[in-house]
Amino acid sequence: MRRAVIENEEARLNALRDLHLLDTPPSESFDRITRLASRLFNSTVSAVSLTDSDRQWFKSRVGVELAEIPRSEAPCAYALTSDEVFVVSDMREDPRFKDGILAQAGIRFYAGAPLITREGYGLGTLCVIDDKPRDFTREDREALADLAAMVMSQVELQNALGCIDSTSGQANENQLFQDLEDLAKRAPGETRTALLVEFASLSQVNHGQRVLGATYTAFIRQGTERIRCLLGDLRVYHVGPARCVVVLGEVGPEEWRKIVDDLVKGLRITITCAAIPLTPQPVFGVYAFQVDAVAPRDVLRRLFNAADDARGSGEQAATYNVGQDLAHQRRFQLLNEIGPALEHPDELRLVYQPRVELRQGRCVGAEALLRWRHPTLGDVPPAEFIPLVDDTAFTGPVTDWVLDNAIRQRALWSKAANLRRVSINVSARNLEDAHFTERLAAVLERHGVTPGAIELEFTESVMLTRSTRILNEVAALRELGVVMSIDDFGTGYSCLSYLQRLPIDLIKIDRSFVSQLVTNTYDQKLVRALITMAHDLGYDVVAEGVETRETYDILVYWGCDEAQGYFISHPLPPGEMQPWVYPQKVAPSQAS
Ligand code: C2E
Ligand code: MG
Ligand code: MG
């Protein structure tokens, strides 16, 4: 069936340009079809030839070195205006072509099937060319037309896949992935350097979008456009709100630094968006890779990593760093897997570290400390995973797990007359949860434990937030009867007058001040002053990290109330706590 071909040249050119095919790298999906055409017709040359305003540009070609020829010389232009295969059996015999450069170069035969969009725009041809005159049968014409239809399916597929970013009109990450795959096939073993330009940080983008709404896209569009202009012929991929990637050749540090410097200079000019002047603040991620050795998605991920490192370190540009990447991946894995670990009975457990009252050396408490044995990573220390968890919504479920298990254990120790409390660590985020006190009260009730048998430790960071919600929660917990303490005291920057207003019962001096106490005179003055001050304010004092008999004795001498540390005991599984919880005799120096 014949189709109407639209002859409006301007509209045709717009349609062609909107497809973003001109001047793009070769692509296996098109090359496959041209190779097939060459084999099928046994032709010297076959090509997917796109008709630009003044040239035929070859998206894919077999048997010819030239990337383009002048439009006026090419028979392709004739094929454009009809939907039929256009054939010149012998150029030397055809007055339209016999004096043209193709005939002069020895070309005799041409057959071109037009590439026509659904809307009816002719983009160019799939053509086969030979250096001898030929006949082209009806079957040949049909076969060439079928192959041209395959080329058009490919064009449509690429468009349907969404290879263009709708904000900037630039190629997007899908296109980057396709081009990297093509590059891997075309140039195996070769190295390329990819550059990611981030011209505004994610928080700047969020802020901009919040203030300017949809108008902010003008900043994104102009930013990417400026990068495209500054990079000349190189294809720019728009891969994130304010992130563009460009794949350079095999360049060394000097060359990419020069490109970075030029981009920095070019991007520094203010962009006005809704009358608000915005200046791009670019950072760069750089990654050199062997094209067939790294998956395209990893190339992009590594560029993101490098750019994040640059932003995080305050550098203009950072190269991809395997160590940092592995650390990121480990953090990501831990965060992903802490949720399932809560359901897995073998992975998480609590150990308890005895706390002794210093005057008589009796064990009066135990601190519950979380342990995670990851199935593949082994033991992961809480100092590594707790700070990660604290930044996320997992902090609630993790603390709930600890509360439930520690309070259950406290109930099992209900006959231990000396054991006043089991202490449990909670984070600031837990205290921001308006239902925390309610939930704790429910757990206590479920296990039949009185609130006074539990102590909650939180760090000074809680006080630094000065959030009234947190302070109300601390007050509510204390009202419930739970003992409240400040952990790692001395490591934050809390103000003493503020401390006085906090509804707490005791402070735990951080182990960094205690571990060198015997030799460090500065620590001695500080710890002594802290003990006096805390007592004056009406708080009990616990020293953490007591590792030697000498430290223990000094603390007794200075009137510190309680202590915890390896000298007394390492943290123990509940089964090994028996001698501490039900002591035959008091022996704080057992571990020495
Ligand atoms: P923390 O609450 O200050 O706990 C004391 C840490 O010091 C524990 O480390 C303990 O094993 C260690 N320690 C005890 N005595 C000594 C000593 O004499 N010398 C030295 N060098 N260290 C000693 P751990 O168990 O690795 O816990 C580290 C931190 O992780 C804890 O510090 C706490 O902030 C956090 N954490 C542990 N379990 C939990 C939990 O269940 N929830 C929350 N939110 N945080 C927890
Ligand atoms: Mg603690
Ligand atoms: Mg501590």
XYZ file of C-alpha atoms and ligand atoms in Angstrom:
640
model
C 0.000 0.000 0.000
C 1.340 3.389 -0.948
C 1.761 5.904 1.817
C 1.620 9.675 1.548
C 5.103 11.110 1.958
C 5.152 14.619 3.398
C 7.228 16.872 1.187
C 7.534 19.846 3.554
C 11.329 19.949 3.850
C 11.459 22.034 7.042
C 9.044 19.728 8.862
C 10.959 16.704 7.549
C 14.262 18.075 8.882
C 12.694 18.815 12.259
C 11.354 15.276 12.448
C 14.802 13.903 11.602
C 16.575 16.082 14.176
C 14.045 15.251 16.890
C 15.114 11.638 16.601
C 18.672 12.599 17.665
C 20.237 10.166 15.244
C 22.491 12.510 13.274
C 26.167 12.479 14.264
C 25.703 9.783 16.866
C 28.158 6.902 17.274
C 27.666 3.700 15.282
C 25.191 1.308 16.780
C 25.152 -2.473 16.544
C 21.381 -2.546 16.123
C 21.692 -0.691 12.771
C 24.994 -2.294 11.732
C 23.384 -5.710 12.003
C 20.871 -4.733 9.294
C 23.440 -3.196 6.916
C 25.628 -6.306 7.230
C 22.625 -8.432 6.391
C 21.858 -6.263 3.330
C 25.455 -6.593 2.108
C 25.321 -10.361 2.392
C 21.872 -10.674 0.894
C 22.572 -8.554 -2.165
C 26.283 -9.276 -2.364
C 26.837 -5.530 -2.748
C 30.090 -3.570 -2.399
C 28.503 -0.978 -0.122
C 25.410 -0.874 2.018
C 24.363 1.946 4.311
C 21.675 3.516 6.440
C 21.893 6.977 4.957
C 20.098 9.913 6.597
C 19.260 12.966 4.520
C 20.293 16.142 6.356
C 19.816 19.620 4.811
C 22.956 19.409 2.695
C 24.461 15.960 3.222
C 23.769 12.255 3.361
C 25.098 11.102 6.705
C 25.661 7.380 7.271
C 24.289 6.109 10.555
C 25.599 2.690 9.583
C 27.803 1.644 6.698
C 29.556 -1.403 5.278
C 32.237 -1.169 2.569
C 32.730 2.605 2.642
C 35.059 4.800 4.686
C 33.265 8.107 4.133
C 30.915 9.176 6.953
C 28.902 11.466 4.680
C 28.620 12.707 1.094
C 27.039 15.904 -0.306
C 23.275 15.540 -0.627
C 23.271 16.859 -4.168
C 25.455 13.970 -5.342
C 23.480 11.176 -3.760
C 20.666 9.222 -5.412
C 19.202 8.803 -1.915
C 17.580 12.222 -2.213
C 15.407 10.839 -5.050
C 14.249 7.921 -2.969
C 12.949 10.260 -0.278
C 9.936 11.577 -2.097
C 8.307 8.217 -2.789
C 7.716 5.164 -0.667
C 9.071 2.867 -3.400
C 12.521 1.421 -3.748
C 14.533 3.680 -6.015
C 16.891 1.882 -8.395
C 19.603 3.119 -10.750
C 20.787 0.034 -12.674
C 23.774 1.757 -14.217
C 24.810 5.251 -13.196
C 26.922 5.742 -16.294
C 23.793 5.318 -18.377
C 21.662 7.658 -16.259
C 21.923 11.352 -17.224
C 21.112 12.404 -13.605
C 24.201 10.683 -12.198
C 26.655 9.915 -14.963
C 28.782 12.992 -14.252
C 28.473 12.878 -10.431
C 31.233 11.924 -7.992
C 29.797 8.465 -7.374
C 29.893 7.478 -11.026
C 33.344 9.037 -11.323
C 34.483 6.943 -8.368
C 33.452 3.788 -10.221
C 29.999 3.241 -8.733
C 27.520 1.819 -11.228
C 24.531 0.479 -9.358
C 22.307 1.982 -6.670
C 19.148 0.757 -4.931
C 17.630 2.648 -2.013
C 14.544 1.865 0.043
C 13.178 4.994 1.733
C 13.033 5.196 5.530
C 9.662 6.755 6.252
C 8.241 7.534 9.672
C 4.642 6.692 10.650
C 3.834 10.372 10.192
C 5.132 10.202 6.620
C 8.488 11.942 6.881
C 11.307 10.539 4.772
C 14.455 10.307 6.872
C 16.793 8.783 4.305
C 17.344 5.358 2.810
C 18.668 1.912 3.355
C 20.766 1.594 0.250
C 22.960 -0.945 -1.513
C 25.578 0.138 -4.017
C 27.757 -1.827 -6.422
C 30.674 -1.200 -8.729
C 29.002 -3.076 -11.584
C 25.635 -2.545 -13.216
C 22.885 -4.878 -11.973
C 19.305 -5.798 -12.366
C 17.161 -5.548 -9.287
C 14.229 -7.948 -9.352
C 10.855 -7.417 -7.757
C 11.900 -9.893 -4.992
C 15.075 -7.877 -4.420
C 13.012 -4.715 -4.083
C 10.699 -6.384 -1.590
C 13.626 -7.722 0.425
C 15.284 -4.285 0.555
C 11.959 -2.683 1.557
C 11.630 -5.281 4.352
C 15.100 -4.441 5.638
C 14.237 -0.724 5.527
C 11.153 -1.496 7.607
C 13.473 -3.209 10.114
C 15.613 -0.058 10.259
C 12.486 1.987 10.969
C 11.383 -0.454 13.680
C 14.767 0.082 15.270
C 14.359 3.861 15.097
C 10.911 3.597 16.651
C 12.100 1.152 19.288
C 14.846 3.512 20.373
C 12.352 6.308 20.650
C 9.840 4.156 22.494
C 12.560 3.059 24.905
C 12.839 6.689 25.872
C 16.399 7.532 24.970
C 15.827 11.272 25.214
C 15.430 13.227 28.434
C 12.178 15.149 28.248
C 13.475 18.167 30.198
C 16.694 18.816 28.344
C 16.112 17.073 25.006
C 19.534 15.424 25.444
C 20.227 11.705 25.247
C 19.508 10.017 28.560
C 21.000 7.116 30.480
C 19.287 4.492 28.266
C 21.131 5.948 25.321
C 24.364 6.008 27.316
C 23.960 2.317 28.107
C 23.279 1.449 24.463
C 26.236 3.480 23.254
C 28.542 1.907 25.837
C 27.392 -1.554 24.751
C 28.077 -0.648 21.132
C 31.473 0.747 22.081
C 32.349 -2.489 23.875
C 31.633 -4.450 20.675
C 33.346 -1.973 18.388
C 36.530 -1.348 20.342
C 37.193 -4.271 22.713
C 40.304 -3.843 24.828
C 40.348 -0.063 24.430
C 40.187 2.384 27.295
C 37.959 5.437 27.623
C 37.581 8.095 30.283
C 34.052 9.065 31.223
C 33.305 12.345 32.921
C 30.256 13.152 35.000
C 29.443 16.828 35.463
C 27.146 17.572 38.369
C 26.276 21.239 38.098
C 24.100 21.414 41.230
C 24.060 19.096 44.240
C 20.997 17.002 44.956
C 20.090 19.211 47.912
C 20.442 22.342 45.735
C 18.157 20.706 43.177
C 15.614 19.782 45.864
C 15.770 23.270 47.291
C 15.437 24.859 43.857
C 12.461 22.691 42.989
C 10.806 23.489 46.295
C 11.217 27.237 45.823
C 10.732 27.555 42.061
C 8.633 24.505 41.244
C 8.397 23.694 37.548
C 10.264 26.912 36.660
C 13.415 25.316 38.016
C 13.540 23.062 34.943
C 14.715 26.141 33.012
C 17.894 26.056 35.124
C 18.337 22.337 34.457
C 17.712 22.808 30.734
C 20.078 25.739 30.388
C 22.738 24.029 32.497
C 22.740 20.907 30.306
C 22.610 23.009 27.144
C 25.624 24.985 28.299
C 27.541 21.772 28.958
C 26.599 20.526 25.483
C 27.896 23.731 23.878
C 31.108 23.653 25.894
C 31.816 20.072 24.861
C 31.483 20.728 21.134
C 30.963 17.539 19.127
C 30.927 15.162 22.080
C 27.590 13.577 22.864
C 26.180 14.672 26.217
C 23.988 12.282 28.193
C 21.617 13.803 30.726
C 21.556 11.160 33.461
C 20.183 12.906 36.549
C 18.460 16.175 37.466
C 21.674 18.180 37.223
C 24.048 15.506 36.012
C 25.532 14.981 32.568
C 27.954 12.361 31.320
C 30.364 12.557 28.432
C 32.602 9.754 27.186
C 36.044 11.058 26.235
C 38.703 9.149 24.322
C 41.704 7.557 25.978
C 42.810 10.700 27.796
C 45.290 11.180 30.609
C 44.830 13.270 33.768
C 46.263 16.380 32.141
C 43.741 16.288 29.322
C 40.671 15.625 31.441
C 41.767 18.257 33.944
C 41.935 20.774 31.118
C 38.396 19.795 30.048
C 37.242 20.107 33.670
C 38.855 23.558 33.979
C 37.185 24.738 30.766
C 33.810 23.450 31.932
C 34.225 25.135 35.330
C 34.973 28.452 33.631
C 32.127 28.070 31.153
C 29.599 27.040 33.769
C 30.366 29.815 36.215
C 28.041 32.259 34.467
C 24.799 32.876 36.324
C 21.548 31.502 34.919
C 18.485 33.593 35.685
C 15.457 31.535 36.529
C 12.173 33.301 37.411
C 14.226 36.465 38.065
C 16.394 34.567 40.564
C 20.080 34.360 39.617
C 21.407 30.801 40.007
C 25.044 29.902 39.518
C 25.945 26.320 38.662
C 28.368 24.814 41.170
C 29.908 21.953 39.284
C 31.824 18.980 40.618
C 33.187 16.195 38.452
C 33.438 12.445 38.715
C 36.045 10.829 36.488
C 36.338 7.167 35.603
C 38.754 5.490 33.186
C 37.666 2.022 32.105
C 38.271 -0.697 29.559
C 35.187 -0.564 27.369
C 34.439 -4.297 27.297
C 35.421 -4.996 30.888
C 32.844 -2.926 32.813
C 29.066 -3.176 32.501
C 27.488 0.139 31.367
C 25.447 0.407 34.575
C 28.626 0.063 36.620
C 30.295 2.795 34.578
C 27.479 5.161 35.532
C 27.364 4.024 39.152
C 31.107 4.530 39.501
C 30.832 7.998 38.009
C 28.110 8.813 40.565
C 30.402 7.540 43.314
C 33.306 9.659 42.111
C 31.141 12.807 41.826
C 29.714 12.179 45.312
C 33.245 11.824 46.654
C 34.191 15.121 44.996
C 31.134 16.871 46.485
C 31.763 15.277 49.903
C 35.444 16.175 50.047
C 35.076 19.712 48.705
C 37.279 18.869 45.685
C 36.446 20.040 42.172
C 36.923 16.569 40.718
C 37.473 13.062 42.042
C 38.406 9.897 40.230
C 36.605 6.664 40.954
C 38.009 5.048 44.082
C 37.477 1.298 44.534
C 37.955 1.483 48.306
C 35.287 4.125 48.735
C 32.984 2.253 46.401
C 33.361 -0.995 48.330
C 32.715 0.896 51.567
C 29.539 2.399 50.022
C 28.443 -0.998 48.803
C 29.055 -2.537 52.207
C 27.046 0.210 53.881
C 24.259 -0.273 51.374
C 24.311 -4.039 51.910
C 24.201 -3.661 55.702
C 21.266 -1.281 55.498
C 19.430 -3.575 53.124
C 19.957 -6.597 55.286
C 19.374 -5.313 58.803
C 15.594 -5.607 58.250
C 15.699 -9.343 57.359
C 18.249 -9.907 60.181
C 15.583 -8.834 62.703
C 13.502 -11.818 61.576
C 16.425 -14.228 61.668
C 17.023 -15.800 65.068
C 20.731 -16.603 64.449
C 21.946 -13.235 63.267
C 21.257 -10.769 66.073
C 21.913 -11.337 69.744
C 22.589 -9.322 72.861
C 25.631 -9.538 75.095
C 25.765 -7.939 78.525
C 28.593 -6.043 80.138
C 28.537 -6.016 83.951
C 28.605 -2.642 85.678
C 29.888 -2.497 89.217
C 29.237 -0.167 92.054
C 32.699 1.060 93.038
C 32.471 1.390 96.815
C 31.801 -2.294 97.361
C 32.610 -3.766 93.998
C 29.187 -5.381 93.524
C 27.642 -5.920 90.122
C 24.610 -3.654 90.112
C 23.784 -3.507 86.456
C 24.489 -4.755 82.956
C 24.540 -2.948 79.642
C 22.868 -4.729 76.748
C 25.039 -4.484 73.626
C 23.878 -5.622 70.238
C 25.843 -8.129 68.144
C 25.234 -8.975 64.480
C 26.699 -12.043 62.859
C 26.037 -11.465 59.189
C 25.754 -14.684 57.127
C 28.466 -13.662 54.650
C 30.250 -10.669 56.193
C 30.734 -12.268 59.618
C 30.650 -10.184 62.800
C 29.721 -6.579 62.076
C 30.520 -4.233 64.984
C 27.657 -2.061 66.270
C 29.875 1.004 65.885
C 29.628 0.311 62.130
C 25.968 -0.543 61.656
C 24.234 1.457 64.419
C 25.175 4.881 62.950
C 23.874 3.699 59.541
C 20.644 2.433 61.024
C 20.211 5.615 63.061
C 19.836 7.609 59.851
C 16.959 5.487 58.601
C 13.515 4.202 59.446
C 15.124 0.956 60.695
C 16.171 2.612 63.928
C 12.657 2.030 65.374
C 12.443 -1.722 64.600
C 16.071 -2.333 65.710
C 15.527 -0.604 69.062
C 12.194 -2.425 69.498
C 14.036 -5.711 68.971
C 16.677 -4.750 71.556
C 14.051 -3.553 74.062
C 12.044 -6.754 73.746
C 15.052 -9.046 74.145
C 16.792 -7.073 76.891
C 13.598 -6.681 78.929
C 12.816 -10.377 78.526
C 16.320 -11.119 79.856
C 15.782 -8.658 82.710
C 12.645 -10.601 83.656
C 14.682 -13.839 83.714
C 17.073 -12.152 86.158
C 14.218 -10.980 88.388
C 15.547 -13.002 91.335
C 18.957 -11.303 91.214
C 18.710 -9.135 94.292
C 21.747 -6.956 93.592
C 21.002 -6.291 89.954
C 19.329 -2.938 89.881
C 19.048 -2.356 86.187
C 19.719 -3.522 82.663
C 20.698 -0.561 80.534
C 19.720 -0.238 76.897
C 21.142 2.149 74.274
C 18.673 4.288 72.370
C 19.289 6.867 69.659
C 17.970 10.404 69.278
C 15.656 9.258 66.501
C 13.975 6.777 68.837
C 13.172 9.618 71.198
C 11.658 11.619 68.356
C 9.052 8.913 67.984
C 5.975 10.187 69.826
C 4.876 6.620 70.723
C 8.219 5.452 72.087
C 7.265 5.737 75.775
C 3.956 3.977 75.144
C 5.665 1.114 73.333
C 8.292 0.725 76.038
C 5.584 0.677 78.723
C 3.800 -2.088 76.780
C 6.981 -4.196 76.520
C 7.646 -3.754 80.253
C 4.124 -4.851 81.046
C 4.306 -7.821 78.709
C 7.412 -9.131 80.473
C 6.300 -8.089 83.963
C 9.279 -5.783 84.535
C 9.035 -2.524 86.487
C 10.262 0.648 84.713
C 12.869 1.231 87.440
C 14.608 -2.024 86.453
C 15.520 -0.477 83.102
C 17.940 2.300 82.230
C 18.017 4.032 78.853
C 21.326 5.440 77.631
C 21.348 8.165 75.019
C 24.243 10.271 73.782
C 24.840 13.990 74.060
C 23.760 14.441 70.446
C 20.210 14.197 71.760
C 20.779 17.283 73.865
C 22.368 19.121 70.968
C 19.200 18.898 68.908
C 17.380 20.838 71.633
C 14.183 19.525 70.187
C 11.343 20.022 72.636
C 9.761 16.818 71.344
C 12.826 14.844 72.457
C 13.014 16.611 75.798
C 9.326 15.895 76.408
C 9.921 12.248 75.560
C 12.890 12.041 77.973
C 10.733 13.643 80.668
C 7.863 11.235 79.947
C 10.180 8.236 80.190
C 11.572 9.440 83.469
C 8.084 10.042 84.753
C 7.265 6.462 83.860
C 10.070 5.507 86.256
C 12.779 4.538 83.760
C 16.309 5.609 84.749
C 17.808 7.956 82.167
C 21.530 8.378 81.509
C 23.791 10.248 79.123
C 26.231 7.942 77.362
C 29.712 8.868 76.074
C 29.613 12.060 78.123
C 32.327 14.564 77.200
C 32.497 13.742 73.490
C 29.786 16.171 72.404
C 29.690 19.884 72.906
C 26.792 20.179 75.256
C 26.448 23.213 77.382
C 26.598 22.580 81.101
C 23.718 24.878 81.999
C 21.606 22.960 79.516
C 22.653 19.676 81.084
C 21.296 20.940 84.368
C 17.839 21.291 82.903
C 17.772 17.768 81.513
C 15.613 15.253 83.304
C 18.328 12.607 83.729
C 19.734 10.485 86.548
C 23.311 9.767 85.659
C 26.129 10.402 83.249
C 28.557 7.887 81.773
C 31.984 9.405 81.191
C 33.224 8.398 77.750
C 35.912 5.738 77.671
C 38.291 7.967 75.701
C 38.868 10.020 78.897
C 39.183 6.946 81.080
C 41.444 4.618 79.112
C 44.616 6.794 79.560
C 43.670 8.053 83.009
C 46.754 6.718 84.805
C 49.241 8.504 82.545
C 47.400 11.492 81.126
C 47.238 14.387 83.567
C 44.810 16.339 81.395
C 42.337 13.412 81.489
C 42.862 13.166 85.238
C 41.866 16.808 85.757
C 38.926 16.489 83.414
C 37.503 13.271 84.870
C 37.915 14.547 88.392
C 36.146 17.793 87.523
C 33.368 15.900 85.760
C 32.768 13.681 88.794
C 32.588 16.702 91.125
C 30.374 18.686 88.773
C 27.973 15.801 88.150
C 27.654 15.147 91.866
C 27.014 18.845 92.514
C 24.221 18.706 89.947
C 22.794 15.625 91.632
C 23.769 12.972 89.063
C 25.489 9.664 89.631
C 28.636 9.050 87.588
C 29.641 5.903 85.724
C 33.114 5.539 84.191
C 33.265 3.530 80.950
C 36.317 1.745 79.566
C 38.069 0.840 82.809
C 40.867 -1.402 81.592
C 43.324 -1.575 84.501
C 43.410 -2.006 88.260
C 45.145 1.421 88.595
C 42.316 3.184 86.763
C 39.778 1.355 88.885
C 41.553 2.402 92.088
C 41.838 6.071 91.052
C 38.119 6.154 90.294
C 37.304 4.619 93.688
C 39.516 7.246 95.310
C 37.784 10.105 93.473
C 34.371 8.906 94.533
C 33.087 7.809 91.121
C 29.904 5.810 91.668
C 30.057 2.979 89.157
C 32.354 1.554 86.486
C 32.313 -0.667 83.468
C 35.218 -1.950 81.390
C 37.415 -4.851 80.326
C 39.211 -4.863 83.697
C 35.913 -5.780 85.310
C 34.532 -7.895 82.488
C 34.168 -7.983 78.742
C 30.587 -8.081 77.446
C 29.252 -11.638 77.957
C 26.496 -13.821 76.538
C 23.618 -14.042 79.050
C 24.545 -17.626 79.963
C 27.980 -16.479 81.204
C 26.541 -13.673 83.347
C 25.534 -16.020 86.191
C 28.568 -15.295 88.451
C 27.907 -11.566 88.099
C 24.180 -11.584 88.481
C 24.096 -14.154 91.313
C 27.508 -13.572 92.909
C 28.965 -15.966 95.475
C 31.296 -13.210 96.542
C 32.153 -9.775 95.247
C 35.157 -9.871 92.939
C 35.494 -6.895 90.598
C 39.050 -7.794 89.606
C 38.198 -11.229 88.224
C 39.230 -10.218 84.765
C 42.678 -8.998 85.796
P 28.519 2.324 74.223
O 27.073 2.365 74.524
O 29.360 3.414 74.756
O 29.030 0.916 74.704
C 30.255 0.685 75.244
C 31.198 0.157 74.220
O 32.496 0.095 74.761
C 30.881 -1.278 73.815
O 31.278 -1.428 72.477
C 31.798 -2.073 74.721
O 32.093 -3.366 74.232
C 33.021 -1.204 74.720
N 33.824 -1.381 75.917
C 33.434 -1.779 77.149
N 34.467 -1.787 78.008
C 35.555 -1.370 77.309
C 36.942 -1.169 77.657
O 37.376 -1.378 78.784
N 37.758 -0.726 76.673
C 37.309 -0.489 75.413
N 38.160 -0.057 74.505
N 36.007 -0.658 75.048
C 35.143 -1.107 76.007
P 30.333 -2.084 71.417
O 29.558 -3.195 72.004
O 31.169 -2.327 70.216
O 29.308 -0.943 71.116
C 29.700 0.240 70.515
C 28.602 1.236 70.515
O 27.518 0.812 69.685
C 27.972 1.434 71.882
O 28.747 2.298 72.628
C 26.644 2.018 71.523
O 26.752 3.378 71.249
C 26.323 1.299 70.228
N 25.427 0.193 70.533
C 25.685 -1.071 70.931
N 24.548 -1.761 71.066
C 23.531 -0.918 70.780
C 22.101 -1.028 70.762
O 21.516 -2.058 71.084
N 21.388 0.068 70.380
C 21.997 1.252 70.055
N 21.239 2.295 69.689
N 23.329 1.390 70.076
C 24.091 0.321 70.435
Mg 26.051 2.684 76.077
Mg 29.506 4.754 75.895
